Amino acid sequence: DAGVIQSPRHEVTEMGQEVTLRCKPISGHNSLFWYRQTMMRGLELLIYFNNNVPIDDSGMPEDRFSAKMPNASFSTLKIQPSEPRDSAVYFCASSLERQGYGGYTFGSGTRLTVV
Amino acid sequence: KNEVEQSPQNLTAQEGEFITINCSYSVGISALHWLQQHPGGGIVSLFMLSSGKKKHGRLIATINIQEKHSSLHITASHPRDSAVYICAVNRGAQKLVFGQGTRLTINP
């Protein structure tokens, strides 16, 4: 398995533009997570899906952020409009939930810079 | 106060030294994870614990549920162990809460 695949690896965009981050989880994993990492706040959960259904989106900062998981092999995180404070590394992770929790596999992350 | 606290925040040691990184948490958990993040940024899951001790190569992780404390040990440390080590706990089924990380530097 190629692991969790995220794209793009790096994204530089201007303030106000729409940004879409993509994630392909490990085949067979039934949970998918979007995390954001910044120097100030460390790693934070934005949203997670179980069996393609959003379970907890309490970490999504505001309405400018949205996430979808149209099928078991693909998810997107969209920021519209983007702002400089959204600059961070965004990680996607997947796991196979068994008995309530499972080990996680992280993607390589997308480093987003909004100028 | 953060729900997950790690110590130390930074640790520098010489190659070969025995390393201990600590993690304390203040909430009920279903599991605790140790993650490794290398300077390139990728995150690797090292251990998932709900009780006792796990060992993988030179890495050992322990957890004491009653004391709400976990330790990550590295024996015979090597410069390639230099990374940020992150403790995270499962609250509820899947939600992870992270510590701030410990930056480890092993000098040759």
PDB file of C-alpha atoms in Angstrom:
ATOM      1  CA  ASP A   1       0.000   0.000   0.000  1.00  0.00           C
ATOM      2  CA  ALA A   2       1.318   3.475  -0.855  1.00  0.00           C
ATOM      3  CA  GLY A   3       0.093   4.884   2.439  1.00  0.00           C
ATOM      4  CA  VAL A   4      -2.050   7.965   2.850  1.00  0.00           C
ATOM      5  CA  ILE A   5      -1.547  10.200  -0.169  1.00  0.00           C
ATOM      6  CA  GLN A   6      -1.983  13.940   0.051  1.00  0.00           C
ATOM      7  CA  SER A   7      -1.787  16.522  -2.669  1.00  0.00           C
ATOM      8  CA  PRO A   8      -0.395  18.986  -3.281  1.00  0.00           C
ATOM      9  CA  ARG A   9       2.715  18.796  -1.084  1.00  0.00           C
ATOM     10  CA  HIS A  10       3.097  22.560  -1.175  1.00  0.00           C
ATOM     11  CA  GLU A  11       0.635  25.295  -2.034  1.00  0.00           C
ATOM     12  CA  VAL A  12       1.251  28.999  -2.183  1.00  0.00           C
ATOM     13  CA  THR A  13      -1.773  31.149  -2.845  1.00  0.00           C
ATOM     14  CA  GLU A  14      -2.915  34.706  -2.526  1.00  0.00           C
ATOM     15  CA  MET A  15      -5.308  35.846   0.147  1.00  0.00           C
ATOM     16  CA  GLY A  16      -8.884  35.496  -0.984  1.00  0.00           C
ATOM     17  CA  GLN A  17      -8.269  32.563  -3.289  1.00  0.00           C
ATOM     18  CA  GLU A  18      -9.913  29.184  -2.913  1.00  0.00           C
ATOM     19  CA  VAL A  19      -7.650  26.332  -1.823  1.00  0.00           C
ATOM     20  CA  THR A  20      -8.472  22.632  -2.110  1.00  0.00           C
ATOM     21  CA  LEU A  21      -6.409  19.992  -0.376  1.00  0.00           C
ATOM     22  CA  ARG A  22      -6.834  16.356  -1.306  1.00  0.00           C
ATOM     23  CA  CYS A  23      -6.389  13.071   0.498  1.00  0.00           C
ATOM     24  CA  LYS A  24      -6.520   9.419  -0.462  1.00  0.00           C
ATOM     25  CA  PRO A  25      -6.677   7.186   2.626  1.00  0.00           C
ATOM     26  CA  ILE A  26      -5.340   3.679   2.945  1.00  0.00           C
ATOM     27  CA  SER A  27      -7.620   1.191   1.240  1.00  0.00           C
ATOM     28  CA  GLY A  28      -9.818  -0.546   3.790  1.00  0.00           C
ATOM     29  CA  HIS A  29      -9.480   2.132   6.461  1.00  0.00           C
ATOM     30  CA  ASN A  30     -12.870   3.413   7.561  1.00  0.00           C
ATOM     31  CA  SER A  31     -11.898   6.601   9.399  1.00  0.00           C
ATOM     32  CA  LEU A  32     -10.285   9.703   7.950  1.00  0.00           C
ATOM     33  CA  PHE A  33      -8.994  12.739   9.788  1.00  0.00           C
ATOM     34  CA  TRP A  34      -7.877  16.225   8.803  1.00  0.00           C
ATOM     35  CA  TYR A  35      -5.373  17.907  11.140  1.00  0.00           C
ATOM     36  CA  ARG A  36      -3.704  21.289  11.064  1.00  0.00           C
ATOM     37  CA  GLN A  37      -0.260  21.968  12.513  1.00  0.00           C
ATOM     38  CA  THR A  38       1.104  25.390  13.382  1.00  0.00           C
ATOM     39  CA  MET A  39       4.006  26.503  15.515  1.00  0.00           C
ATOM     40  CA  MET A  40       1.700  28.263  17.941  1.00  0.00           C
ATOM     41  CA  ARG A  41      -0.983  25.616  18.408  1.00  0.00           C
ATOM     42  CA  GLY A  42       0.704  22.347  17.443  1.00  0.00           C
ATOM     43  CA  LEU A  43      -1.499  19.639  15.939  1.00  0.00           C
ATOM     44  CA  GLU A  44      -5.244  20.169  16.005  1.00  0.00           C
ATOM     45  CA  LEU A  45      -8.045  17.988  14.734  1.00  0.00           C
ATOM     46  CA  LEU A  46     -10.209  19.813  12.227  1.00  0.00           C
ATOM     47  CA  ILE A  47     -12.698  17.107  11.283  1.00  0.00           C
ATOM     48  CA  TYR A  48     -13.012  13.382  11.077  1.00  0.00           C
ATOM     49  CA  PHE A  49     -15.140  11.008   9.043  1.00  0.00           C
ATOM     50  CA  ASN A  50     -16.214   7.480   9.798  1.00  0.00           C
ATOM     51  CA  ASN A  51     -17.531   5.419   6.894  1.00  0.00           C
ATOM     52  CA  ASN A  52     -17.570   8.633   4.821  1.00  0.00           C
ATOM     53  CA  VAL A  53     -19.840  10.432   7.288  1.00  0.00           C
ATOM     54  CA  PRO A  54     -18.574  13.509   9.167  1.00  0.00           C
ATOM     55  CA  ILE A  55     -18.586  12.642  12.874  1.00  0.00           C
ATOM     56  CA  ASP A  56     -16.904  15.576  14.563  1.00  0.00           C
ATOM     57  CA  ASP A  57     -16.271  18.895  12.844  1.00  0.00           C
ATOM     58  CA  SER A  58     -15.945  20.942  16.013  1.00  0.00           C
ATOM     59  CA  GLY A  59     -12.352  21.767  15.139  1.00  0.00           C
ATOM     60  CA  MET A  60     -13.203  23.434  11.846  1.00  0.00           C
ATOM     61  CA  PRO A  61     -12.235  27.056  12.500  1.00  0.00           C
ATOM     62  CA  GLU A  62     -15.044  28.813  10.693  1.00  0.00           C
ATOM     63  CA  ASP A  63     -17.375  28.686   7.742  1.00  0.00           C
ATOM     64  CA  ARG A  64     -14.534  29.330   5.334  1.00  0.00           C
ATOM     65  CA  PHE A  65     -13.459  25.724   5.908  1.00  0.00           C
ATOM     66  CA  SER A  66     -15.373  22.778   4.497  1.00  0.00           C
ATOM     67  CA  ALA A  67     -14.553  19.103   4.081  1.00  0.00           C
ATOM     68  CA  LYS A  68     -16.121  16.351   2.056  1.00  0.00           C
ATOM     69  CA  MET A  69     -15.683  12.641   1.667  1.00  0.00           C
ATOM     70  CA  PRO A  70     -17.697  11.569  -1.369  1.00  0.00           C
ATOM     71  CA  ASN A  71     -16.406   7.994  -1.207  1.00  0.00           C
ATOM     72  CA  ALA A  72     -14.155   5.745   0.831  1.00  0.00           C
ATOM     73  CA  SER A  73     -11.057   6.571  -1.204  1.00  0.00           C
ATOM     74  CA  PHE A  74     -11.103  10.348  -1.407  1.00  0.00           C
ATOM     75  CA  SER A  75     -11.540  13.424   0.733  1.00  0.00           C
ATOM     76  CA  THR A  76     -11.090  17.147   0.247  1.00  0.00           C
ATOM     77  CA  LEU A  77     -10.539  20.060   2.574  1.00  0.00           C
ATOM     78  CA  LYS A  78     -11.477  23.394   1.063  1.00  0.00           C
ATOM     79  CA  ILE A  79     -10.741  26.903   2.291  1.00  0.00           C
ATOM     80  CA  GLN A  80     -12.674  29.701   0.650  1.00  0.00           C
ATOM     81  CA  PRO A  81     -11.628  32.483   0.877  1.00  0.00           C
ATOM     82  CA  SER A  82      -8.157  31.801   2.209  1.00  0.00           C
ATOM     83  CA  GLU A  83      -6.443  34.137   4.682  1.00  0.00           C
ATOM     84  CA  PRO A  84      -2.784  34.456   5.767  1.00  0.00           C
ATOM     85  CA  ARG A  85      -3.638  32.970   9.191  1.00  0.00           C
ATOM     86  CA  ASP A  86      -4.601  29.735   7.433  1.00  0.00           C
ATOM     87  CA  SER A  87      -0.929  29.168   6.617  1.00  0.00           C
ATOM     88  CA  ALA A  88      -0.017  25.843   8.216  1.00  0.00           C
ATOM     89  CA  VAL A  89       0.745  22.229   7.428  1.00  0.00           C
ATOM     90  CA  TYR A  90      -2.413  20.214   6.891  1.00  0.00           C
ATOM     91  CA  PHE A  91      -2.226  16.495   7.550  1.00  0.00           C
ATOM     92  CA  CYS A  92      -4.637  13.810   6.558  1.00  0.00           C
ATOM     93  CA  ALA A  93      -4.640  10.511   8.462  1.00  0.00           C
ATOM     94  CA  SER A  94      -6.633   7.325   8.224  1.00  0.00           C
ATOM     95  CA  SER A  95      -7.297   4.396  10.507  1.00  0.00           C
ATOM     96  CA  LEU A  96      -9.323   1.229  10.801  1.00  0.00           C
ATOM     97  CA  GLU A  97     -11.640   1.657  13.714  1.00  0.00           C
ATOM     98  CA  ARG A  98     -11.803  -1.477  15.804  1.00  0.00           C
ATOM     99  CA  GLN A  99     -13.390  -1.526  19.206  1.00  0.00           C
ATOM    100  CA  GLY A 100     -13.517   2.219  19.223  1.00  0.00           C
ATOM    101  CA  TYR A 101      -9.988   3.161  18.235  1.00  0.00           C
ATOM    102  CA  GLY A 102      -7.203   2.239  15.882  1.00  0.00           C
ATOM    103  CA  GLY A 103      -3.644   3.018  14.919  1.00  0.00           C
ATOM    104  CA  TYR A 104      -3.220   5.944  12.591  1.00  0.00           C
ATOM    105  CA  THR A 105      -1.339   6.409   9.336  1.00  0.00           C
ATOM    106  CA  PHE A 106      -0.517   9.971   8.416  1.00  0.00           C
ATOM    107  CA  GLY A 107       0.019  11.472   5.002  1.00  0.00           C
ATOM    108  CA  SER A 108       3.072  13.601   4.259  1.00  0.00           C
ATOM    109  CA  GLY A 109       1.096  16.786   4.718  1.00  0.00           C
ATOM    110  CA  THR A 110       0.356  19.820   2.586  1.00  0.00           C
ATOM    111  CA  ARG A 111       2.266  22.957   3.478  1.00  0.00           C
ATOM    112  CA  LEU A 112      -0.046  25.870   2.746  1.00  0.00           C
ATOM    113  CA  THR A 113       1.218  29.415   2.538  1.00  0.00           C
ATOM    114  CA  VAL A 114      -1.299  32.211   2.034  1.00  0.00           C
ATOM    115  CA  VAL A 115       0.287  35.534   1.137  1.00  0.00           C
TER     116      VAL A 115
ATOM    117  CA  LYS B   1      -3.664  23.790  31.364  1.00  0.00           C
ATOM    118  CA  ASN B   2      -3.380  21.475  28.371  1.00  0.00           C
ATOM    119  CA  GLU B   3      -5.061  18.104  28.626  1.00  0.00           C
ATOM    120  CA  VAL B   4      -1.827  16.459  27.467  1.00  0.00           C
ATOM    121  CA  GLU B   5       1.481  17.697  28.817  1.00  0.00           C
ATOM    122  CA  GLN B   6       4.884  16.533  27.666  1.00  0.00           C
ATOM    123  CA  SER B   7       8.282  17.000  29.263  1.00  0.00           C
ATOM    124  CA  PRO B   8      10.839  18.052  28.497  1.00  0.00           C
ATOM    125  CA  GLN B   9       9.959  20.380  25.624  1.00  0.00           C
ATOM    126  CA  ASN B  10      13.500  20.155  24.304  1.00  0.00           C
ATOM    127  CA  LEU B  11      16.141  17.522  24.933  1.00  0.00           C
ATOM    128  CA  THR B  12      19.707  17.362  23.676  1.00  0.00           C
ATOM    129  CA  ALA B  13      21.849  14.327  24.346  1.00  0.00           C
ATOM    130  CA  GLN B  14      24.954  12.563  23.123  1.00  0.00           C
ATOM    131  CA  GLU B  15      24.847   9.517  20.923  1.00  0.00           C
ATOM    132  CA  GLY B  16      24.453   6.364  22.995  1.00  0.00           C
ATOM    133  CA  GLU B  17      22.582   7.949  25.878  1.00  0.00           C
ATOM    134  CA  PHE B  18      19.357   6.529  27.277  1.00  0.00           C
ATOM    135  CA  ILE B  19      16.474   8.908  26.541  1.00  0.00           C
ATOM    136  CA  THR B  20      13.197   9.321  28.410  1.00  0.00           C
ATOM    137  CA  ILE B  21      10.309  11.509  27.311  1.00  0.00           C
ATOM    138  CA  ASN B  22       7.301  11.873  29.580  1.00  0.00           C
ATOM    139  CA  CYS B  23       3.621  12.439  28.922  1.00  0.00           C
ATOM    140  CA  SER B  24       0.922  13.212  31.471  1.00  0.00           C
ATOM    141  CA  TYR B  25      -2.747  13.576  30.732  1.00  0.00           C
ATOM    142  CA  SER B  26      -5.649  14.811  32.763  1.00  0.00           C
ATOM    143  CA  VAL B  27      -8.629  13.177  31.076  1.00  0.00           C
ATOM    144  CA  GLY B  28     -10.069   9.717  30.638  1.00  0.00           C
ATOM    145  CA  ILE B  29      -8.653   7.991  27.605  1.00  0.00           C
ATOM    146  CA  SER B  30      -9.182   4.862  25.580  1.00  0.00           C
ATOM    147  CA  ALA B  31      -5.645   4.759  24.196  1.00  0.00           C
ATOM    148  CA  LEU B  32      -2.399   6.710  24.085  1.00  0.00           C
ATOM    149  CA  HIS B  33      -0.191   7.161  21.043  1.00  0.00           C
ATOM    150  CA  TRP B  34       3.425   8.098  20.546  1.00  0.00           C
ATOM    151  CA  LEU B  35       4.188   9.751  17.210  1.00  0.00           C
ATOM    152  CA  GLN B  36       7.463  10.755  15.614  1.00  0.00           C
ATOM    153  CA  GLN B  37       7.845  13.749  13.339  1.00  0.00           C
ATOM    154  CA  HIS B  38      11.107  14.119  11.457  1.00  0.00           C
ATOM    155  CA  PRO B  39      12.537  17.431  10.263  1.00  0.00           C
ATOM    156  CA  GLY B  40      11.067  16.732   6.830  1.00  0.00           C
ATOM    157  CA  GLY B  41       7.648  16.963   8.468  1.00  0.00           C
ATOM    158  CA  GLY B  42       6.198  13.482   8.025  1.00  0.00           C
ATOM    159  CA  ILE B  43       4.471  11.912  11.023  1.00  0.00           C
ATOM    160  CA  VAL B  44       4.933   8.262  11.889  1.00  0.00           C
ATOM    161  CA  SER B  45       2.920   6.368  14.459  1.00  0.00           C
ATOM    162  CA  LEU B  46       5.315   4.585  16.820  1.00  0.00           C
ATOM    163  CA  PHE B  47       3.065   3.031  19.439  1.00  0.00           C
ATOM    164  CA  MET B  48      -0.526   2.750  20.510  1.00  0.00           C
ATOM    165  CA  LEU B  49      -0.991   1.759  24.160  1.00  0.00           C
ATOM    166  CA  SER B  50      -3.898   1.117  26.433  1.00  0.00           C
ATOM    167  CA  SER B  51      -1.963  -0.623  29.198  1.00  0.00           C
ATOM    168  CA  GLY B  52       1.447  -1.963  30.156  1.00  0.00           C
ATOM    169  CA  LYS B  53       4.444  -1.728  27.902  1.00  0.00           C
ATOM    170  CA  LYS B  54       5.384  -2.118  24.245  1.00  0.00           C
ATOM    171  CA  LYS B  55       8.809  -2.488  22.665  1.00  0.00           C
ATOM    172  CA  HIS B  56       9.940  -2.010  19.097  1.00  0.00           C
ATOM    173  CA  GLY B  57      13.656  -2.176  18.436  1.00  0.00           C
ATOM    174  CA  ARG B  58      15.349   0.437  20.624  1.00  0.00           C
ATOM    175  CA  LEU B  59      12.063   2.106  21.523  1.00  0.00           C
ATOM    176  CA  ILE B  60      10.022   1.248  24.602  1.00  0.00           C
ATOM    177  CA  ALA B  61       6.712   2.812  25.597  1.00  0.00           C
ATOM    178  CA  THR B  62       5.016   2.387  28.945  1.00  0.00           C
ATOM    179  CA  ILE B  63       1.755   3.594  30.367  1.00  0.00           C
ATOM    180  CA  ASN B  64       0.377   3.799  33.900  1.00  0.00           C
ATOM    181  CA  ILE B  65      -3.366   4.274  33.642  1.00  0.00           C
ATOM    182  CA  GLN B  66      -3.854   4.967  37.360  1.00  0.00           C
ATOM    183  CA  GLU B  67      -1.250   7.731  37.340  1.00  0.00           C
ATOM    184  CA  LYS B  68      -2.295   9.015  33.894  1.00  0.00           C
ATOM    185  CA  HIS B  69       1.296   8.927  32.753  1.00  0.00           C
ATOM    186  CA  SER B  70       3.272   7.450  29.874  1.00  0.00           C
ATOM    187  CA  SER B  71       6.962   7.379  29.025  1.00  0.00           C
ATOM    188  CA  LEU B  72       8.829   6.830  25.796  1.00  0.00           C
ATOM    189  CA  HIS B  73      12.344   5.469  26.158  1.00  0.00           C
ATOM    190  CA  ILE B  74      15.082   5.236  23.544  1.00  0.00           C
ATOM    191  CA  THR B  75      18.040   3.014  24.286  1.00  0.00           C
ATOM    192  CA  ALA B  76      21.451   3.531  22.654  1.00  0.00           C
ATOM    193  CA  SER B  77      20.268   6.767  21.041  1.00  0.00           C
ATOM    194  CA  HIS B  78      21.527   7.688  17.598  1.00  0.00           C
ATOM    195  CA  PRO B  79      21.563  10.962  15.626  1.00  0.00           C
ATOM    196  CA  ARG B  80      18.877   9.535  13.341  1.00  0.00           C
ATOM    197  CA  ASP B  81      16.552   9.484  16.377  1.00  0.00           C
ATOM    198  CA  SER B  82      16.559  13.297  16.266  1.00  0.00           C
ATOM    199  CA  ALA B  83      12.949  14.303  15.739  1.00  0.00           C
ATOM    200  CA  VAL B  84       9.923  15.718  17.503  1.00  0.00           C
ATOM    201  CA  TYR B  85       8.116  13.108  19.583  1.00  0.00           C
ATOM    202  CA  ILE B  86       4.426  13.727  20.129  1.00  0.00           C
ATOM    203  CA  CYS B  87       2.158  12.139  22.704  1.00  0.00           C
ATOM    204  CA  ALA B  88      -1.531  11.959  21.831  1.00  0.00           C
ATOM    205  CA  VAL B  89      -4.533  10.450  23.580  1.00  0.00           C
ATOM    206  CA  ASN B  90      -7.819   9.094  22.305  1.00  0.00           C
ATOM    207  CA  ARG B  91     -10.744  10.796  23.938  1.00  0.00           C
ATOM    208  CA  GLY B  92     -13.788   8.919  22.897  1.00  0.00           C
ATOM    209  CA  ALA B  93     -13.632   6.572  19.958  1.00  0.00           C
ATOM    210  CA  GLN B  94     -11.350   8.344  17.555  1.00  0.00           C
ATOM    211  CA  LYS B  95     -10.632  11.928  18.506  1.00  0.00           C
ATOM    212  CA  LEU B  96      -6.945  12.553  19.232  1.00  0.00           C
ATOM    213  CA  VAL B  97      -5.730  15.256  21.599  1.00  0.00           C
ATOM    214  CA  PHE B  98      -2.067  16.093  21.173  1.00  0.00           C
ATOM    215  CA  GLY B  99       0.727  17.197  23.433  1.00  0.00           C
ATOM    216  CA  GLN B 100       2.959  20.001  22.269  1.00  0.00           C
ATOM    217  CA  GLY B 101       5.796  17.640  21.411  1.00  0.00           C
ATOM    218  CA  THR B 102       9.356  17.095  22.614  1.00  0.00           C
ATOM    219  CA  ARG B 103      12.170  18.130  20.299  1.00  0.00           C
ATOM    220  CA  LEU B 104      14.975  15.587  20.635  1.00  0.00           C
ATOM    221  CA  THR B 105      18.463  16.238  19.282  1.00  0.00           C
ATOM    222  CA  ILE B 106      21.092  13.525  19.462  1.00  0.00           C
ATOM    223  CA  ASN B 107      24.610  14.746  18.811  1.00  0.00           C
ATOM    224  CA  PRO B 108      27.271  12.400  17.416  1.00  0.00           C
TER     225      PRO B 108
END
